[in-house]
Coordinates of C-alpha atoms and ligand atoms in Angstrom, one line a residue:
X1224 CA -15.3 -37.9 6.6
X1225 CA -11.8 -37.5 8.1
X1226 CA -9.7 -35.0 6.2
X1227 CA -6.5 -37.2 6.3
X1228 CA -8.5 -40.0 4.7
X1229 CA -9.9 -37.7 2.0
X1230 CA -6.5 -36.3 1.1
X1231 CA -4.5 -39.4 1.2
X1232 CA -6.7 -42.4 0.4
X1233 CA -10.2 -41.5 -1.0
X1234 CA -10.6 -42.1 -4.7
X1235 CA -7.1 -43.6 -5.2
X1236 CA -7.1 -47.2 -6.6
X1237 CA -3.3 -47.8 -6.2
X1238 CA -3.5 -51.5 -7.0
X1239 CA -4.8 -50.4 -10.5
X1240 CA -1.5 -48.7 -11.2
X1241 CA 1.4 -50.7 -9.8
X1242 CA 1.0 -49.4 -6.2
X1243 CA 2.3 -46.0 -7.3
X1244 CA 1.8 -43.4 -4.5
X1245 CA 1.3 -40.6 -7.0
X1246 CA -1.6 -41.4 -9.3
X1247 CA -0.8 -41.6 -13.1
X1248 CA -1.8 -38.7 -15.4
X1249 CA -4.1 -40.5 -17.8
X1250 CA -3.4 -38.3 -20.7
X1251 CA -5.9 -39.8 -23.1
X1252 CA -8.9 -38.2 -24.8
X1253 CA -10.6 -41.5 -25.5
X1254 CA -11.3 -44.9 -23.9
X1255 CA -11.9 -48.2 -25.7
X1256 CA -14.3 -51.0 -24.9
X1257 CA -14.0 -54.7 -25.6
X1258 CA -17.7 -55.5 -26.1
X1259 CA -20.8 -53.7 -27.3
X1260 CA -22.4 -54.4 -24.0
X1261 CA -19.7 -52.6 -22.0
X1262 CA -19.8 -49.6 -24.4
X1263 CA -23.6 -49.5 -24.0
X1264 CA -23.1 -49.7 -20.2
X1265 CA -20.8 -46.7 -20.3
X1266 CA -23.4 -44.7 -22.2
X1267 CA -25.9 -45.6 -19.5
X1268 CA -23.7 -44.5 -16.6
X1269 CA -22.2 -41.5 -18.5
X1270 CA -21.5 -39.3 -15.4
X1271 CA -19.2 -42.0 -13.9
X1272 CA -18.0 -44.0 -16.9
X1273 CA -14.6 -43.4 -18.6
X1274 CA -15.8 -42.8 -22.1
X1275 CA -14.4 -39.5 -23.3
X1276 CA -12.3 -36.9 -21.4
X1277 CA -14.6 -34.0 -22.1
X1278 CA -16.9 -35.8 -19.6
X1279 CA -14.9 -37.9 -17.2
X1280 CA -11.2 -38.9 -16.9
X1281 CA -9.7 -41.2 -14.3
X1282 CA -7.1 -38.6 -13.0
X1283 CA -9.8 -35.9 -12.9
X1284 CA -12.2 -38.3 -11.2
X1285 CA -9.9 -38.7 -8.2
X1286 CA -10.0 -35.0 -7.7
X1287 CA -13.8 -34.9 -8.1
X1288 CA -14.2 -37.4 -5.2
X1289 CA -11.8 -35.6 -2.9
X1290 CA -13.3 -32.2 -3.5
X1291 CA -16.9 -33.4 -3.0
X1292 CA -15.9 -35.1 0.2
X1293 CA -14.0 -32.1 1.5
X1294 CA -17.2 -30.0 1.1
X1295 CA -19.3 -32.8 2.7
X1296 CA -21.2 -33.1 -0.6
X1297 CA -22.2 -35.9 -2.9
X1298 CA -20.5 -34.9 -6.1
X1299 CA -18.2 -32.3 -7.8
X1300 CA -17.1 -31.3 -11.2
X1301 CA -13.7 -29.8 -12.0
X1302 CA -13.4 -27.3 -14.8
X1303 CA -10.7 -25.3 -16.6
X1304 CA -11.2 -22.1 -14.5
X1305 CA -13.3 -20.7 -11.7
X1306 CA -15.0 -18.4 -14.2
X1307 CA -16.0 -21.4 -16.2
X1308 CA -17.4 -23.1 -13.1
X1309 CA -19.5 -20.1 -12.2
X1310 CA -20.7 -19.6 -15.8
X1311 CA -21.6 -23.2 -16.2
X1312 CA -23.5 -23.4 -12.9
X1313 CA -25.4 -20.2 -13.5
X1314 CA -26.4 -20.9 -17.1
X1315 CA -27.6 -24.3 -15.9
X1316 CA -29.9 -22.6 -13.4
X1317 CA -31.8 -20.1 -15.5
X1318 CA -33.7 -19.7 -18.7
X1319 CA -35.1 -16.7 -20.7
X1320 CA -37.5 -14.6 -18.6
X1321 CA -35.9 -15.6 -15.3
X1322 CA -34.6 -13.2 -12.7
X1323 CA -31.4 -13.5 -10.6
X1324 CA -30.5 -11.8 -7.3
X1325 CA -26.8 -11.4 -6.9
X1326 CA -24.7 -9.9 -4.1
X1327 CA -23.3 -6.4 -4.9
X1328 CA -19.6 -6.3 -5.9
X1329 CA -19.2 -10.0 -6.7
X1330 CA -16.1 -11.3 -8.5
X1331 CA -15.8 -9.1 -11.6
X1332 CA -16.5 -11.8 -14.2
X1333 CA -19.6 -13.0 -12.2
X1334 CA -20.9 -9.5 -12.5
X1335 CA -20.2 -9.4 -16.2
X1336 CA -21.9 -12.8 -16.8
X1337 CA -25.1 -11.5 -15.2
X1338 CA -25.0 -7.8 -16.3
X1339 CA -23.9 -8.3 -19.9
X1340 CA -24.1 -11.9 -21.2
X1341 CA -27.2 -13.3 -19.5
X1342 CA -29.0 -10.0 -20.2
X1343 CA -28.6 -10.7 -23.9
X1344 CA -30.5 -13.9 -23.4
X1345 CA -33.4 -12.4 -21.5
X1346 CA -32.3 -13.0 -17.9
X1347 CA -32.3 -10.0 -15.6
X1348 CA -30.2 -9.5 -12.5
X1349 CA -30.8 -7.3 -9.4
X1350 CA -27.6 -6.6 -7.4
X1351 CA -28.3 -6.1 -3.7
X1352 CA -26.4 -5.1 -0.7
X1353 CA -25.8 -8.3 1.1
X1354 CA -25.5 -7.0 4.6
X1355 CA -29.1 -7.8 5.6
X1356 CA -31.2 -10.8 4.7
X1357 CA -34.1 -8.4 4.0
X1358 CA -32.2 -6.8 1.1
X1359 CA -32.6 -10.1 -0.6
X1360 CA -36.2 -10.9 0.3
X1361 CA -37.3 -7.4 -0.8
X1362 CA -35.7 -8.0 -4.2
X1363 CA -37.5 -11.4 -4.8
X1364 CA -40.0 -11.4 -7.7
X1365 CA -42.3 -14.2 -9.0
X1366 CA -39.7 -15.1 -11.6
X1367 CA -36.7 -15.1 -9.3
X1368 CA -34.9 -18.5 -9.9
X1369 CA -31.4 -17.9 -8.6
X1370 CA -29.5 -16.3 -5.7
X1371 CA -25.8 -15.7 -6.2
X1372 CA -23.7 -15.2 -3.0
X1373 CA -20.1 -14.5 -2.3
X1374 CA -19.3 -14.4 1.4
X1375 CA -17.0 -12.7 1.9
X1376 CA -16.2 -10.9 -1.4
X1377 CA -12.5 -10.6 -2.1
X1378 CA -11.8 -6.8 -1.9
X1379 CA -13.9 -5.4 0.9
X1380 CA -15.0 -8.7 2.6
X1381 CA -18.6 -8.1 3.5
X1382 CA -20.4 -11.3 4.6
X1383 CA -23.9 -12.6 4.0
X1384 CA -25.9 -14.7 6.5
X1385 CA -25.7 -18.0 4.6
X1386 CA -28.0 -20.1 6.8
X1387 CA -30.8 -17.5 6.7
X1388 CA -30.5 -16.9 3.0
X1389 CA -30.3 -20.5 2.1
X1390 CA -33.4 -21.4 4.0
X1391 CA -35.4 -18.4 2.8
X1392 CA -34.5 -19.2 -0.8
X1393 CA -35.3 -22.9 -0.4
X1394 CA -38.8 -22.0 0.9
X1395 CA -39.4 -20.0 -2.3
X1396 CA -37.9 -22.7 -4.7
X1397 CA -34.9 -20.4 -5.5
X1398 CA -31.6 -22.1 -6.2
X1399 CA -28.6 -20.8 -4.3
X1400 CA -25.0 -20.6 -5.6
X1401 CA -22.1 -19.4 -3.6
X1402 CA -18.6 -18.5 -4.7
X1403 CA -16.7 -19.9 -1.7
X1404 CA -13.2 -19.4 -3.0
X1405 CA -12.2 -17.1 -0.1
X1406 CA -12.8 -19.8 2.5
X1407 CA -12.2 -23.1 0.7
X1408 CA -14.6 -26.1 1.2
X1409 CA -13.2 -26.8 4.7
X1410 CA -13.1 -23.2 5.9
X1411 CA -16.8 -22.6 5.3
X1412 CA -19.2 -25.5 5.1
X1413 CA -21.8 -24.1 2.7
X1414 CA -23.5 -27.3 1.6
X1415 CA -24.1 -28.1 5.3
X1416 CA -25.6 -24.7 5.7
X1417 CA -28.2 -25.4 3.0
X1418 CA -26.6 -23.8 -0.1
X1419 CA -27.3 -25.8 -3.3
X1420 CA -24.2 -25.3 -5.3
X1421 CA -20.7 -24.3 -4.1
X1422 CA -18.2 -22.8 -6.7
X1423 CA -14.5 -22.4 -6.3
X1424 CA -11.7 -20.9 -8.2
X1425 CA -9.2 -23.8 -7.6
X1426 CA -6.5 -21.5 -9.1
X1427 CA -6.4 -20.0 -5.5
X1428 CA -6.0 -22.1 -2.3
X1429 CA -7.1 -25.5 -3.6
X1430 CA -4.2 -25.8 -6.0
X1431 CA -2.2 -23.3 -4.0
X1432 CA 1.0 -23.2 -6.0
X1433 CA 0.2 -20.5 -8.6
X1434 CA 0.7 -22.9 -11.5
X1435 CA -2.8 -24.1 -12.5
X1436 CA -6.1 -22.3 -13.5
X1437 CA -9.1 -24.5 -12.5
X1438 CA -12.6 -24.3 -11.1
X1439 CA -15.0 -26.5 -9.1
X1440 CA -18.8 -27.0 -8.9
X1441 CA -19.9 -28.9 -5.8
X1442 CA -23.4 -30.2 -5.0
X1443 CA -25.8 -33.1 -4.8
X1444 CA -25.8 -36.1 -7.2
X1445 CA -29.0 -34.8 -8.7
X1446 CA -27.8 -31.2 -9.3
X1447 CA -24.3 -32.2 -10.5
X1448 CA -25.7 -35.0 -12.7
X1449 CA -28.1 -32.5 -14.4
X1450 CA -25.3 -30.0 -15.0
X1451 CA -23.0 -32.7 -16.2
X1452 CA -25.5 -34.1 -18.8
X1453 CA -26.1 -30.6 -20.3
X1454 CA -24.1 -27.4 -19.7
X1455 CA -20.9 -29.1 -18.5
X1456 CA -20.6 -31.4 -21.6
X1457 CA -22.0 -28.7 -23.9
X1458 CA -19.8 -25.8 -22.9
X1459 CA -16.9 -28.2 -22.5
X1460 CA -14.7 -26.0 -20.2
X1461 CA -12.8 -29.0 -18.7
X1462 CA -9.5 -29.2 -16.9
X1463 CA -6.7 -31.2 -18.5
X1464 CA -5.6 -34.4 -16.9
X1465 CA -2.2 -32.9 -16.3
X1466 CA -3.6 -29.9 -14.5
X1467 CA -5.8 -32.2 -12.5
X1468 CA -2.7 -34.1 -11.5
X1469 CA -0.9 -30.9 -10.4
X1470 CA -4.0 -29.9 -8.4
X1471 CA -4.1 -33.3 -6.6
X1472 CA -0.5 -32.7 -5.6
X1473 CA -1.4 -29.2 -4.3
X1474 CA -4.5 -30.3 -2.5
X1475 CA -2.5 -32.8 -0.3
X1476 CA -1.1 -29.9 1.7
X1477 CA -4.3 -27.7 1.9
X1478 CA -4.8 -28.0 5.7
X1479 CA -1.2 -27.2 6.6
X1480 CA -1.1 -24.3 4.1
X1481 CA -4.3 -22.9 5.6
X1482 CA -3.1 -23.2 9.2
X1483 CA 0.2 -21.5 8.4
X1484 CA -1.5 -18.7 6.3
X1485 CA -4.1 -18.1 9.1
X1486 CA -1.4 -17.8 11.8
X1487 CA 0.8 -15.4 9.7
X1488 CA -2.2 -13.3 8.6
X1489 CA -3.2 -12.7 12.2
X1490 CA 0.3 -11.5 13.1
X1491 CA 0.5 -9.2 10.1
X1492 CA -3.0 -7.8 10.6
X1493 CA -2.1 -7.1 14.3
X1494 CA 1.0 -5.2 13.2
X1495 CA -0.8 -3.2 10.6
X1496 CA -3.7 -2.2 12.9
X1497 CA -1.3 -0.4 15.2
X1498 CA 0.7 1.3 12.5
X1499 CA 0.3 5.1 11.9
X1500 CA 0.5 4.8 8.1
X1501 CA -2.6 2.6 8.1
X1502 CA -6.0 4.2 8.5
X1503 CA -7.9 1.0 8.9
X1504 CA -7.9 -2.8 8.1
X1505 CA -10.7 -4.6 6.3
X1506 CA -10.5 -8.2 7.5
X1507 CA -13.4 -10.6 7.9
X1508 CA -11.9 -12.1 11.0
X1509 CA -10.9 -8.9 12.8
X1510 CA -12.3 -8.9 16.3
X1511 CA -13.4 -5.2 15.7
X1512 CA -15.2 -6.0 12.5
X1513 CA -18.9 -5.2 12.6
X1514 CA -19.6 -8.7 11.2
X1515 CA -17.3 -10.7 13.5
X1516 CA -20.1 -12.6 15.2
X1517 CA -21.5 -13.8 11.8
X1518 CA -18.0 -14.7 10.7
X1519 CA -17.5 -16.9 13.8
X1520 CA -20.9 -18.5 13.2
X1521 CA -20.3 -19.6 9.6
X1522 CA -16.6 -19.6 8.9
X1523 CA -14.0 -21.9 10.6
X1524 CA -11.0 -20.2 9.0
X1525 CA -9.9 -16.6 8.6
X1526 CA -8.1 -16.7 5.3
X1527 CA -5.0 -14.8 4.1
X1528 CA -6.7 -12.0 2.2
X1529 CA -7.5 -8.6 3.5
X1530 CA -7.3 -4.9 2.6
X1531 CA -6.0 -1.8 4.2
X1532 CA -6.8 1.9 3.8
X1533 CA -3.4 3.7 3.8
X1534 CA -3.2 7.0 5.7
X1535 CA -2.8 9.0 2.5
X1536 CA -4.7 9.8 -0.6
X1537 CA -1.5 10.8 -2.5
X1538 CA -1.3 8.2 -5.3
X1539 CA 2.4 8.8 -5.8
X1540 CA 3.1 7.8 -2.2
X1541 CA 0.9 4.8 -2.5
X1542 CA 2.8 3.7 -5.6
X1543 CA 6.1 4.2 -3.8
X1544 CA 4.8 2.0 -1.0
X1545 CA 3.8 -0.8 -3.4
X1546 CA 7.0 -0.7 -5.3
X1547 CA 9.2 -0.6 -2.2
X1548 CA 8.0 -4.1 -1.1
X1549 CA 10.4 -6.9 -1.6
X1550 CA 8.5 -10.0 -0.6
X1551 CA 5.0 -8.9 -1.6
X1552 CA 4.7 -9.3 -5.4
X1553 CA 2.4 -6.9 -7.1
X1554 CA -0.1 -9.0 -9.0
X1555 CA -3.8 -10.1 -9.4
X1556 CA -5.0 -13.4 -8.0
X1557 CA -4.0 -14.9 -4.6
X1558 CA -4.0 -18.3 -2.8
X1559 CA -0.5 -19.4 -3.7
X1560 CA 2.7 -19.7 -1.7
X1561 CA 3.7 -16.1 -2.4
X1562 CA 2.5 -12.9 -0.7
X1563 CA 0.8 -10.4 -3.0
X1564 CA -0.3 -6.8 -3.1
X1565 CA -3.0 -5.2 -5.2
X1566 CA -3.5 -1.5 -5.1
X1567 CA -7.0 -0.2 -6.1
X1568 CA -5.3 2.9 -7.7
X1569 CA -4.1 0.5 -10.5
X1570 CA -7.7 -0.1 -11.6
X1571 CA -8.0 3.5 -13.0
X1572 CA -6.0 5.4 -15.6
X1573 CA -3.4 7.7 -14.0
X1574 CA -5.4 11.0 -14.6
X1575 CA -8.8 9.5 -13.8
X1576 CA -11.2 11.9 -12.1
X1577 CA -14.5 10.0 -12.4
X1578 CA -16.3 7.9 -9.7
X1579 CA -14.2 5.2 -8.1
X1580 CA -15.8 2.0 -6.7
X1581 CA -12.6 1.5 -4.8
X1582 CA -10.8 4.5 -3.3
X1583 CA -7.1 5.0 -4.2
X1584 CA -6.0 4.5 -0.6
X1585 CA -7.4 0.9 -0.7
X1586 CA -4.7 -1.8 -1.1
X1587 CA -5.4 -5.5 -0.9
X1588 CA -2.8 -7.9 0.6
X1589 CA -2.6 -11.6 0.4
X1590 CA -0.4 -13.5 2.9
X1591 CA 1.4 -16.5 1.5
X1592 CA 3.8 -19.0 3.1
X1593 CA 6.7 -16.7 4.0
X1594 CA 7.4 -16.2 7.7
X1595 CA 5.5 -13.5 9.6
X1596 CA 8.8 -11.8 10.6
X1597 CA 9.9 -11.4 7.0
X1598 CA 6.6 -10.0 5.9
X1599 CA 6.2 -7.6 8.8
X1600 CA 9.7 -6.2 8.3
X1601 CA 9.1 -5.8 4.6
X1602 CA 5.9 -3.9 5.3
X1603 CA 7.6 -1.8 8.0
X1604 CA 10.3 -0.5 5.6
X1605 CA 7.8 0.1 2.7
X1606 CA 5.3 2.0 5.0
X1607 CA 7.9 4.7 5.6
X1608 CA 6.9 5.9 2.0
X1609 CA 3.4 6.6 3.2
X1610 CA 3.6 9.2 5.9
Ligands
LIG938 C1 -10.1 -15.9 -9.0 C2 -11.5 -15.9 -8.7 C3 -12.5 -16.4 -9.6 C4 -12.2 -16.8 -11.0 O1 -11.4 -17.9 -11.0 P1 -10.4 -18.3 -12.2 O2 -9.9 -19.6 -11.8 O3 -9.4 -17.2 -12.3 O4 -11.2 -18.3 -13.4 C5 -13.8 -16.4 -9.1 N1 -14.2 -16.0 -7.9 C6 -13.2 -15.5 -7.0 C7 -13.7 -15.1 -5.7 C8 -11.9 -15.5 -7.4 O5 -11.0 -15.0 -6.5

């Protein structure tokens, strides 16, 4: 389906609301029926009917249709956060006694869900190095029910071979879930590659304006219907109609934001790669990356997120660099209009001397919608603090 059609027309019944270009926020918890027969009919078609906003809401429904179509899938659910989307989809896919295989270093709350919460309910998880498909097949057990992928992850950007893993999991009857937040539904076509469920934190690119927390689960009618009728309604982690409306507004400009961010990121990465204060750049789309061929095979967009190793281990210099930046804000998250920086040294107490998953010279950058010239000159002046 054409992206312009999806973003501008699909799902919008403008004659139902006075021809308004922007859809209304249907801020109602509840919907009334004139006859018993129509109420009965709504119960029968509960995944599509407008009955109660914990299930479906007309403003949210426009978003569901657009997100499913963007991913080339049949259906989508929108939730109150990306973490809720992942937890809802994972809990719907396992029961006590099952085994999960998850990529190593996934999003921190995905790891906690598996390592801590599901363990309490008798579900075990093996974390594997995602670089080879064999690392997964070797971890498969008779009770393996779910494979959780995140390609690339969002701090060191290792990729997994999605086509190979989806087909090998399918042959064994194992469900596949991917966190595709890094790439967006149009930057990496996971459903087309055979993945069963695609998760997004819509708080990032999909909303794109740093003013909404939301999440998405995308998949077939069958899988989404099953999740809707059980975990989605039971956990009840829905998005509000107002946040859905803000997200619809953000989504209209997704392709132009992506194009701009991609162009600027390439210019900034090229600048940093040649700079003496930068030891190396970790970027999924770097022509010198060991996984560049795989990136080109399965991703159609490079993204605005990457990390650098600074050419110093002196934490006070690294702190000075971060604090000297004017345009890059120091913050968690990413995917909005504003460029960001996230130093790994902030993850540990000041006097920490234990094992670090992420070394202190590692700094993550996110490129927003500012111009490449402004961002490069900001980095140039701040990098003088490093060496
Ligand atoms: C932010 C993020 C999440 C969690 O999303 P929230 O909307 O913050 O709950 C999950 N996965 C990735 C890769 C993220 O970046």
